[in-house]
């Protein structure tokens, strides 16, 4: 076939055009793409170089090789190979479909500037504020392959967050089926990334488009740097996140822009050098952190809601620390946790809740000036805490066991080897730190060291509520038990309790001085209360109910109000020979020691009851005073220089115990005192002192008054005060008793200083003293005494005495003796004159006066049946060569009686004054007077007259008359009764009946107004007086050897005849 020339030309031209078109389709796209890319980068302010561009329009493939772009700031984008395969879609579909996107051996610089602008390869990624509409284009990538991609991220320091300069390398990472317009499309993916020495491998599926972004990933990390993900959570209040992580996790996440980012993580993680810092000031750090379990995170929550982290698993950490400014610093050497955790990362506070078991080594919590630390801690229970910049607080409910816990502050230190807690603890951190508890606490030996107080316990068991506000305020309400508690304030107070059981409220305030207040009940097996150099109180058992207040300042002031019961209690006064003892003591009232004039002033106001109470003389190891039961009402102490009480009642009283026997100087069934006051520890005053049913034992020896000499000193001249005196104070003691009443069934006096020993026994003692005041020695004290002496004797005495009057003894004393047996007094006559009394009875009167120490007295007595012991070659001349025995024989009358009168003279102020000399001179003077008067001419005539009259006098013809209101035998009646006694002793068949009579004269003597009227009011007393008269006659006769069995006392009679004389009538029968 031949073609025309024109045709051939056309064919050639067509071929050329086809070749040119083909060439344009092959080479021109690559040139156009190159130039467009360079132009775009140039417009963006970046200089670029592209090694090769290959565009295949037929296959839709674009390949960049060895391309670089750099910005003026130095950031670069380097692409080793970028291959894009397009799938042509209808032009108006607004969809870009990439069959394959592959990037290999590339590098990109990513930088966030100080103004928070993100620059990628130097190109700023800015949101256009004027753009409100999307281009509505879709993109799809069916296959994405990344290999050897290096992303270099740089971020400057922002506040406390350090600068970031890291490189992320993507190795062999891929994804498939990425379709932007299919919102529920799952995208399979896998990635292998490395960051420095760290590495991340992940695989799984994600749903990246639409309102809901979700995914499931398997992630394995090795030394992954946490600071790379820190910027992702800045919206959740996270300021800093650093550390390296090794993990093997399964991660499920879902992001909803209107809700939050929910992430669930399951697996295990190990962190190294981890740090988490929040905008609210909370900072957590761990040198090593291991996790195994499940974690649920809610981040980027809408409307500013805080991010939350919940977990259930196990944590092991080392070098763990949580801090929040000065309000919180919590450090631990090692931590193990297993349980559930809930963490809320709010902008103003971080909230943490735990439920599980927690073990810690070396925990230390600091808040302000308070530090809580220990060696080991194990906790099992629930925890809830909130930690913020302004305030932090947490609560614990469960059991805690700690080894060597310690709580310390600026002014205190508390420590123990071990502690167990079961219950709730609520703590508000800050200044001050506040701790509130409700539960049970057990400790091993516990010690507390405060500024002015030291306390220690062997073991402690506490159950109840406790509130601690910093170091300054501690409130408790509950029960505390301990084997031993010791409290000490140096040089001020020491207290020790054994087996303590306390129940009640305690408030401790250490804001200024430590102040401890309590209200409750305390029981202890033993208690020691020691005020150094002042007093030491000890008791075996103590029970307290009431309130106490200790102000532990420089002087340790204290006060209490309530009731205390102690057993086997003792009070020792250092430097003083006195101590108090009691088997049981009860005090109910107030007690305080408060500062006054730079010293503590003691105050007390209350009542006291004691059993087996004793005031001990420690120098003698014997009791000044003891009682079986004692009641003290309204004890008031206003400083140690003013002590008083309203009344005291005691039973089973003993005074001045003998150190060699169980005998005391005075033993009484009961005693009472009223209106007592002691001032200046020297001046004693008692309004009324009554001692009833007293047994008195007095012993005299060569050293003085026996036991009394041990307490009060010798009665010899020049003796010094005993250990019980006031030599230490230098102030002489004074004693004032407004009224003393002493009554008792027995008084015993033994004098072993003479031979034979004198032994006297008395009974029915009645002794009263009014107005005794040694502080005013010139004042006379009034007294009266009534005492049965021996079997039939009786002594009455009354008068006034001023034993310490200036210039010497002053007194005016009258005494009446009745039927006093003389033989027991033989030792005194033997000591004075060398003669002993064999027998005899004395009746009479004694008037003894003294002024300025000068004795001026008179003894008028009748001696009956008086005999001396026959002592050969022992004669005492009385007068005119008449011996004592001859004088006595001359003086005896027919009734065997001797009328004896003698003057009592002497000077007690004379240092040579002697009782023995006084007795000798009185006896000799009396005998001389009797001999001279009885055997003078007048005396002989009187004797003859009396003898004639007595011959005709019947034994029972006359009554025995008495002085009104008295029962003493008058001297005129004594010879008559002596003759009756002689007859009854000689004639055993004689019987005697005696009847006492009381009359109107007695009623007149008794009445204050002197009215001789017998009424129902005085009739009983008159009848008793009549009975005493009959008894007085009976005793007089019996003392003179009349058989008492032959004497009968008739019923007493009240004679209402106004002219009747007081008397006793006698009726004798028999022969």
mmCIF file of C-alpha atoms in Angstrom, residues 549-837:
data_model
loop_
_atom_site.group_PDB
_atom_site.id
_atom_site.type_symbol
_atom_site.label_atom_id
_atom_site.label_comp_id
_atom_site.label_asym_id
_atom_site.label_seq_id
_atom_site.Cartn_x
_atom_site.Cartn_y
_atom_site.Cartn_z
ATOM 1 C CA UNK A 549 -4.930 20.002 134.776
ATOM 2 C CA UNK A 550 -1.135 19.999 134.317
ATOM 3 C CA UNK A 551 0.535 23.205 133.103
ATOM 4 C CA UNK A 552 4.004 21.906 132.287
ATOM 5 C CA UNK A 553 5.899 25.148 132.211
ATOM 6 C CA UNK A 554 8.978 26.108 134.176
ATOM 7 C CA UNK A 555 7.285 25.246 137.454
ATOM 8 C CA UNK A 556 4.974 22.385 136.306
ATOM 9 C CA UNK A 557 1.756 23.784 137.790
ATOM 10 C CA UNK A 558 -0.993 21.216 138.361
ATOM 11 C CA UNK A 559 -4.495 20.942 139.717
ATOM 12 C CA UNK A 560 -7.109 18.240 140.171
ATOM 13 C CA UNK A 561 -10.684 17.884 141.351
ATOM 14 C CA UNK A 562 -12.301 14.554 142.060
ATOM 15 C CA UNK A 563 -11.851 11.433 144.165
ATOM 16 C CA UNK A 564 -8.704 9.379 144.587
ATOM 17 C CA UNK A 565 -8.468 6.059 146.436
ATOM 18 C CA UNK A 566 -5.075 4.632 147.319
ATOM 19 C CA UNK A 567 -3.984 1.452 149.095
ATOM 20 C CA UNK A 568 -0.796 1.044 151.107
ATOM 21 C CA UNK A 569 -0.122 4.732 150.593
ATOM 22 C CA UNK A 570 2.964 6.500 151.938
ATOM 23 C CA UNK A 571 4.020 10.138 151.953
ATOM 24 C CA UNK A 572 7.656 10.915 152.748
ATOM 25 C CA UNK A 573 9.001 14.436 153.225
ATOM 26 C CA UNK A 574 12.718 14.532 152.316
ATOM 27 C CA UNK A 575 14.787 16.243 154.969
ATOM 28 C CA UNK A 576 11.995 15.925 157.560
ATOM 29 C CA UNK A 577 11.747 13.065 160.121
ATOM 30 C CA UNK A 578 8.076 12.580 159.380
ATOM 31 C CA UNK A 579 6.096 10.390 156.998
ATOM 32 C CA UNK A 580 2.445 9.481 156.488
ATOM 33 C CA UNK A 581 1.210 5.924 155.968
ATOM 34 C CA UNK A 582 -2.230 4.460 155.259
ATOM 35 C CA UNK A 583 -3.508 1.037 154.214
ATOM 36 C CA UNK A 584 -6.292 2.804 152.340
ATOM 37 C CA UNK A 585 -6.895 6.493 151.782
ATOM 38 C CA UNK A 586 -9.726 8.319 150.007
ATOM 39 C CA UNK A 587 -9.529 11.992 149.112
ATOM 40 C CA UNK A 588 -12.490 13.773 147.563
ATOM 41 C CA UNK A 589 -12.001 17.387 146.615
ATOM 42 C CA UNK A 590 -9.651 19.824 144.917
ATOM 43 C CA UNK A 591 -5.868 19.897 144.762
ATOM 44 C CA UNK A 592 -3.589 22.368 143.025
ATOM 45 C CA UNK A 593 -0.051 23.676 142.910
ATOM 46 C CA UNK A 594 0.019 27.038 141.149
ATOM 47 C CA UNK A 595 2.818 29.574 140.614
ATOM 48 C CA UNK A 596 2.950 32.298 143.252
ATOM 49 C CA UNK A 597 5.955 34.510 143.822
ATOM 50 C CA UNK A 598 8.187 32.390 141.609
ATOM 51 C CA UNK A 599 7.256 29.167 143.424
ATOM 52 C CA UNK A 600 4.444 26.658 143.399
ATOM 53 C CA UNK A 601 1.768 27.217 146.033
ATOM 54 C CA UNK A 602 -0.123 24.179 147.320
ATOM 55 C CA UNK A 603 -3.905 24.451 147.669
ATOM 56 C CA UNK A 604 -6.340 21.765 148.780
ATOM 57 C CA UNK A 605 -10.013 21.787 149.642
ATOM 58 C CA UNK A 606 -11.755 18.500 150.242
ATOM 59 C CA UNK A 607 -12.576 15.550 152.514
ATOM 60 C CA UNK A 608 -10.411 12.545 153.327
ATOM 61 C CA UNK A 609 -11.055 9.061 154.691
ATOM 62 C CA UNK A 610 -8.263 6.688 155.678
ATOM 63 C CA UNK A 611 -7.849 3.203 157.144
ATOM 64 C CA UNK A 612 -4.854 2.315 159.299
ATOM 65 C CA UNK A 613 -3.499 5.810 158.960
ATOM 66 C CA UNK A 614 -0.217 6.748 160.673
ATOM 67 C CA UNK A 615 2.010 9.772 161.043
ATOM 68 C CA UNK A 616 5.420 8.153 161.283
ATOM 69 C CA UNK A 617 8.549 9.405 163.049
ATOM 70 C CA UNK A 618 11.106 8.128 160.540
ATOM 71 C CA UNK A 619 14.020 8.737 162.915
ATOM 72 C CA UNK A 620 12.461 6.295 165.416
ATOM 73 C CA UNK A 621 10.620 4.101 162.894
ATOM 74 C CA UNK A 622 7.534 4.506 165.066
ATOM 75 C CA UNK A 623 4.259 6.371 164.776
ATOM 76 C CA UNK A 624 3.537 9.751 166.262
ATOM 77 C CA UNK A 625 -0.119 9.088 165.627
ATOM 78 C CA UNK A 626 -2.052 6.251 164.053
ATOM 79 C CA UNK A 627 -5.711 5.329 163.671
ATOM 80 C CA UNK A 628 -7.694 2.445 162.314
ATOM 81 C CA UNK A 629 -10.356 4.607 160.667
ATOM 82 C CA UNK A 630 -10.034 8.328 160.026
ATOM 83 C CA UNK A 631 -12.469 10.837 158.539
ATOM 84 C CA UNK A 632 -11.261 14.339 157.751
ATOM 85 C CA UNK A 633 -13.813 16.928 156.679
ATOM 86 C CA UNK A 634 -13.058 20.128 154.793
ATOM 87 C CA UNK A 635 -9.297 19.957 154.646
ATOM 88 C CA UNK A 636 -8.148 23.368 153.371
ATOM 89 C CA UNK A 637 -4.511 24.026 152.461
ATOM 90 C CA UNK A 638 -3.626 27.564 151.400
ATOM 91 C CA UNK A 639 0.083 27.025 150.928
ATOM 92 C CA UNK A 640 2.148 24.852 153.246
ATOM 93 C CA UNK A 641 2.145 27.714 155.764
ATOM 94 C CA UNK A 642 -1.638 27.572 156.256
ATOM 95 C CA UNK A 643 -3.287 24.172 156.763
ATOM 96 C CA UNK A 644 -6.717 23.741 158.335
ATOM 97 C CA UNK A 645 -9.640 21.353 158.596
ATOM 98 C CA UNK A 646 -13.148 21.657 159.975
ATOM 99 C CA UNK A 647 -13.298 18.340 161.777
ATOM 100 C CA UNK A 648 -11.549 15.011 162.167
ATOM 101 C CA UNK A 649 -13.049 11.785 163.468
ATOM 102 C CA UNK A 650 -10.816 8.813 164.163
ATOM 103 C CA UNK A 651 -11.300 5.344 165.590
ATOM 104 C CA UNK A 652 -8.693 2.966 166.933
ATOM 105 C CA UNK A 653 -6.289 5.800 167.768
ATOM 106 C CA UNK A 654 -2.695 5.307 168.907
ATOM 107 C CA UNK A 655 -0.296 8.079 169.889
ATOM 108 C CA UNK A 656 3.468 7.843 170.446
ATOM 109 C CA UNK A 657 4.130 4.192 169.642
ATOM 110 C CA UNK A 658 6.730 2.409 171.714
ATOM 111 C CA UNK A 659 9.617 1.271 169.514
ATOM 112 C CA UNK A 660 10.259 -1.822 171.646
ATOM 113 C CA UNK A 661 6.730 -3.146 172.029
ATOM 114 C CA UNK A 662 3.244 -2.948 170.655
ATOM 115 C CA UNK A 663 2.280 -0.488 173.403
ATOM 116 C CA UNK A 664 1.597 3.148 172.603
ATOM 117 C CA UNK A 665 1.502 6.029 175.069
ATOM 118 C CA UNK A 666 -2.151 6.543 174.225
ATOM 119 C CA UNK A 667 -4.651 4.166 172.682
ATOM 120 C CA UNK A 668 -8.228 5.306 172.226
ATOM 121 C CA UNK A 669 -11.342 3.849 170.698
ATOM 122 C CA UNK A 670 -12.207 7.192 169.126
ATOM 123 C CA UNK A 671 -10.951 10.752 168.849
ATOM 124 C CA UNK A 672 -12.280 13.862 167.217
ATOM 125 C CA UNK A 673 -10.881 17.292 166.495
ATOM 126 C CA UNK A 674 -12.563 20.416 165.227
ATOM 127 C CA UNK A 675 -11.350 23.739 163.891
ATOM 128 C CA UNK A 676 -7.726 22.720 163.368
ATOM 129 C CA UNK A 677 -5.224 25.106 161.846
ATOM 130 C CA UNK A 678 -1.464 24.950 161.330
ATOM 131 C CA UNK A 679 0.306 28.134 160.275
ATOM 132 C CA UNK A 680 3.937 28.543 159.245
ATOM 133 C CA UNK A 681 4.443 24.817 159.933
ATOM 134 C CA UNK A 682 4.953 25.770 163.576
ATOM 135 C CA UNK A 683 1.789 27.161 165.149
ATOM 136 C CA UNK A 684 -0.886 24.562 165.901
ATOM 137 C CA UNK A 685 -4.443 25.402 166.889
ATOM 138 C CA UNK A 686 -7.282 23.016 167.687
ATOM 139 C CA UNK A 687 -10.697 24.297 168.621
ATOM 140 C CA UNK A 688 -11.842 21.055 170.253
ATOM 141 C CA UNK A 689 -10.000 17.796 170.766
ATOM 142 C CA UNK A 690 -11.995 14.900 172.222
ATOM 143 C CA UNK A 691 -10.411 11.518 172.946
ATOM 144 C CA UNK A 692 -12.768 8.806 174.156
ATOM 145 C CA UNK A 693 -12.188 5.364 175.678
ATOM 146 C CA UNK A 694 -8.463 6.016 175.951
ATOM 147 C CA UNK A 695 -5.874 3.622 177.375
ATOM 148 C CA UNK A 696 -2.768 5.527 178.409
ATOM 149 C CA UNK A 697 0.613 3.901 179.040
ATOM 150 C CA UNK A 698 3.330 6.145 180.494
ATOM 151 C CA UNK A 699 6.798 4.880 181.333
ATOM 152 C CA UNK A 700 9.599 6.745 183.059
ATOM 153 C CA UNK A 701 13.187 5.585 183.081
ATOM 154 C CA UNK A 702 16.612 7.036 183.762
ATOM 155 C CA UNK A 703 16.493 8.878 180.402
ATOM 156 C CA UNK A 704 13.257 10.645 181.133
ATOM 157 C CA UNK A 705 9.651 9.976 180.336
ATOM 158 C CA UNK A 706 10.313 6.816 178.376
ATOM 159 C CA UNK A 707 8.654 6.810 174.969
ATOM 160 C CA UNK A 708 7.693 10.459 175.262
ATOM 161 C CA UNK A 709 11.346 11.306 175.770
ATOM 162 C CA UNK A 710 12.127 9.656 172.427
ATOM 163 C CA UNK A 711 9.659 11.962 170.692
ATOM 164 C CA UNK A 712 10.004 15.162 172.708
ATOM 165 C CA UNK A 713 13.438 14.868 174.304
ATOM 166 C CA UNK A 714 14.672 14.144 177.829
ATOM 167 C CA UNK A 715 13.095 15.814 180.834
ATOM 168 C CA UNK A 716 16.551 16.509 182.256
ATOM 169 C CA UNK A 717 17.786 20.072 182.311
ATOM 170 C CA UNK A 718 19.671 21.215 179.251
ATOM 171 C CA UNK A 719 18.325 18.469 176.985
ATOM 172 C CA UNK A 720 18.056 19.140 173.291
ATOM 173 C CA UNK A 721 14.949 18.797 171.140
ATOM 174 C CA UNK A 722 14.400 15.380 169.682
ATOM 175 C CA UNK A 723 14.309 14.591 166.020
ATOM 176 C CA UNK A 724 10.693 15.494 166.022
ATOM 177 C CA UNK A 725 11.304 19.109 166.996
ATOM 178 C CA UNK A 726 11.606 22.224 164.930
ATOM 179 C CA UNK A 727 15.349 22.580 164.811
ATOM 180 C CA UNK A 728 15.346 22.465 161.037
ATOM 181 C CA UNK A 729 13.083 25.438 160.637
ATOM 182 C CA UNK A 730 14.529 27.495 163.473
ATOM 183 C CA UNK A 731 10.946 28.475 164.496
ATOM 184 C CA UNK A 732 9.684 27.396 167.921
ATOM 185 C CA UNK A 733 6.418 25.528 167.691
ATOM 186 C CA UNK A 734 3.372 26.769 169.585
ATOM 187 C CA UNK A 735 0.298 24.772 170.520
ATOM 188 C CA UNK A 736 -3.139 26.112 171.222
ATOM 189 C CA UNK A 737 -6.066 23.931 172.280
ATOM 190 C CA UNK A 738 -9.292 25.710 173.064
ATOM 191 C CA UNK A 739 -10.804 22.592 174.610
ATOM 192 C CA UNK A 740 -9.303 19.159 175.241
ATOM 193 C CA UNK A 741 -11.411 16.307 176.528
ATOM 194 C CA UNK A 742 -9.767 12.983 177.360
ATOM 195 C CA UNK A 743 -11.743 10.044 178.689
ATOM 196 C CA UNK A 744 -10.675 6.469 179.015
ATOM 197 C CA UNK A 745 -11.040 3.224 180.882
ATOM 198 C CA UNK A 746 -7.375 2.852 181.827
ATOM 199 C CA UNK A 747 -4.156 4.712 182.480
ATOM 200 C CA UNK A 748 -0.946 2.881 183.391
ATOM 201 C CA UNK A 749 2.164 4.550 184.779
ATOM 202 C CA UNK A 750 5.431 2.668 185.271
ATOM 203 C CA UNK A 751 8.531 4.323 186.678
ATOM 204 C CA UNK A 752 11.565 2.068 186.367
ATOM 205 C CA UNK A 753 13.969 4.798 187.456
ATOM 206 C CA UNK A 754 13.324 4.006 191.154
ATOM 207 C CA UNK A 755 13.485 0.856 193.255
ATOM 208 C CA UNK A 756 11.137 -0.746 193.701
ATOM 209 C CA UNK A 757 9.560 0.200 190.392
ATOM 210 C CA UNK A 758 6.462 2.302 190.623
ATOM 211 C CA UNK A 759 3.449 0.835 188.863
ATOM 212 C CA UNK A 760 0.136 2.659 188.992
ATOM 213 C CA UNK A 761 -3.072 1.821 187.241
ATOM 214 C CA UNK A 762 -5.999 4.139 186.826
ATOM 215 C CA UNK A 763 -9.414 3.837 185.271
ATOM 216 C CA UNK A 764 -12.480 5.893 184.400
ATOM 217 C CA UNK A 765 -10.286 8.802 183.357
ATOM 218 C CA UNK A 766 -11.954 12.145 182.617
ATOM 219 C CA UNK A 767 -9.590 14.999 181.792
ATOM 220 C CA UNK A 768 -10.551 18.385 180.372
ATOM 221 C CA UNK A 769 -8.334 21.326 179.482
ATOM 222 C CA UNK A 770 -9.524 24.737 178.290
ATOM 223 C CA UNK A 771 -7.450 27.578 176.920
ATOM 224 C CA UNK A 772 -4.038 25.896 176.590
ATOM 225 C CA UNK A 773 -1.868 28.191 174.474
ATOM 226 C CA UNK A 774 1.920 27.869 174.494
ATOM 227 C CA UNK A 775 2.110 30.854 172.170
ATOM 228 C CA UNK A 776 0.846 33.020 175.039
ATOM 229 C CA UNK A 777 2.583 31.349 178.007
ATOM 230 C CA UNK A 778 1.305 33.934 180.477
ATOM 231 C CA UNK A 779 -2.277 32.745 179.953
ATOM 232 C CA UNK A 780 -3.632 30.172 182.393
ATOM 233 C CA UNK A 781 -5.169 26.990 181.078
ATOM 234 C CA UNK A 782 -8.093 25.642 183.031
ATOM 235 C CA UNK A 783 -8.304 21.919 183.641
ATOM 236 C CA UNK A 784 -10.214 19.316 185.594
ATOM 237 C CA UNK A 785 -9.300 15.692 186.170
ATOM 238 C CA UNK A 786 -11.176 12.681 187.515
ATOM 239 C CA UNK A 787 -9.486 9.303 187.798
ATOM 240 C CA UNK A 788 -10.027 6.006 189.590
ATOM 241 C CA UNK A 789 -6.627 4.888 190.881
ATOM 242 C CA UNK A 790 -5.975 1.263 191.668
ATOM 243 C CA UNK A 791 -8.786 -0.907 192.885
ATOM 244 C CA UNK A 792 -10.485 1.571 195.232
ATOM 245 C CA UNK A 793 -8.708 4.878 194.889
ATOM 246 C CA UNK A 794 -9.908 7.997 193.160
ATOM 247 C CA UNK A 795 -8.373 11.345 192.308
ATOM 248 C CA UNK A 796 -10.065 14.600 191.355
ATOM 249 C CA UNK A 797 -8.252 17.765 190.440
ATOM 250 C CA UNK A 798 -9.059 21.119 188.968
ATOM 251 C CA UNK A 799 -7.365 24.441 188.591
ATOM 252 C CA UNK A 800 -5.330 26.588 186.267
ATOM 253 C CA UNK A 801 -1.796 26.203 185.018
ATOM 254 C CA UNK A 802 0.626 28.139 182.814
ATOM 255 C CA UNK A 803 3.581 25.743 182.477
ATOM 256 C CA UNK A 804 5.634 28.037 180.232
ATOM 257 C CA UNK A 805 4.889 31.370 181.906
ATOM 258 C CA UNK A 806 7.610 33.979 181.788
ATOM 259 C CA UNK A 807 9.750 33.712 184.901
ATOM 260 C CA UNK A 808 8.668 30.163 185.636
ATOM 261 C CA UNK A 809 5.739 27.872 186.283
ATOM 262 C CA UNK A 810 2.453 29.480 187.294
ATOM 263 C CA UNK A 811 -0.476 27.453 188.609
ATOM 264 C CA UNK A 812 -3.277 27.134 191.135
ATOM 265 C CA UNK A 813 -4.329 23.507 191.491
ATOM 266 C CA UNK A 814 -6.682 21.747 193.900
ATOM 267 C CA UNK A 815 -6.765 17.983 194.179
ATOM 268 C CA UNK A 816 -8.841 15.517 196.186
ATOM 269 C CA UNK A 817 -7.538 12.027 196.898
ATOM 270 C CA UNK A 818 -9.667 9.144 198.022
ATOM 271 C CA UNK A 819 -8.420 5.745 199.117
ATOM 272 C CA UNK A 820 -5.156 5.957 197.232
ATOM 273 C CA UNK A 821 -3.024 2.854 197.859
ATOM 274 C CA UNK A 822 0.457 3.960 198.960
ATOM 275 C CA UNK A 823 2.406 0.715 198.529
ATOM 276 C CA UNK A 824 2.776 1.168 194.700
ATOM 277 C CA UNK A 825 4.495 4.521 195.445
ATOM 278 C CA UNK A 826 7.094 2.911 197.669
ATOM 279 C CA UNK A 827 9.833 3.518 195.138
ATOM 280 C CA UNK A 828 9.552 7.286 195.481
ATOM 281 C CA UNK A 829 9.841 7.219 199.288
ATOM 282 C CA UNK A 830 12.747 4.823 198.965
ATOM 283 C CA UNK A 831 14.452 7.128 196.481
ATOM 284 C CA UNK A 832 13.855 10.164 198.683
ATOM 285 C CA UNK A 833 14.462 8.711 202.191
ATOM 286 C CA UNK A 834 15.664 5.159 201.795
ATOM 287 C CA UNK A 835 12.445 3.665 203.192
ATOM 288 C CA UNK A 836 9.814 1.525 201.561
ATOM 289 C CA UNK A 837 6.063 1.473 202.139
#
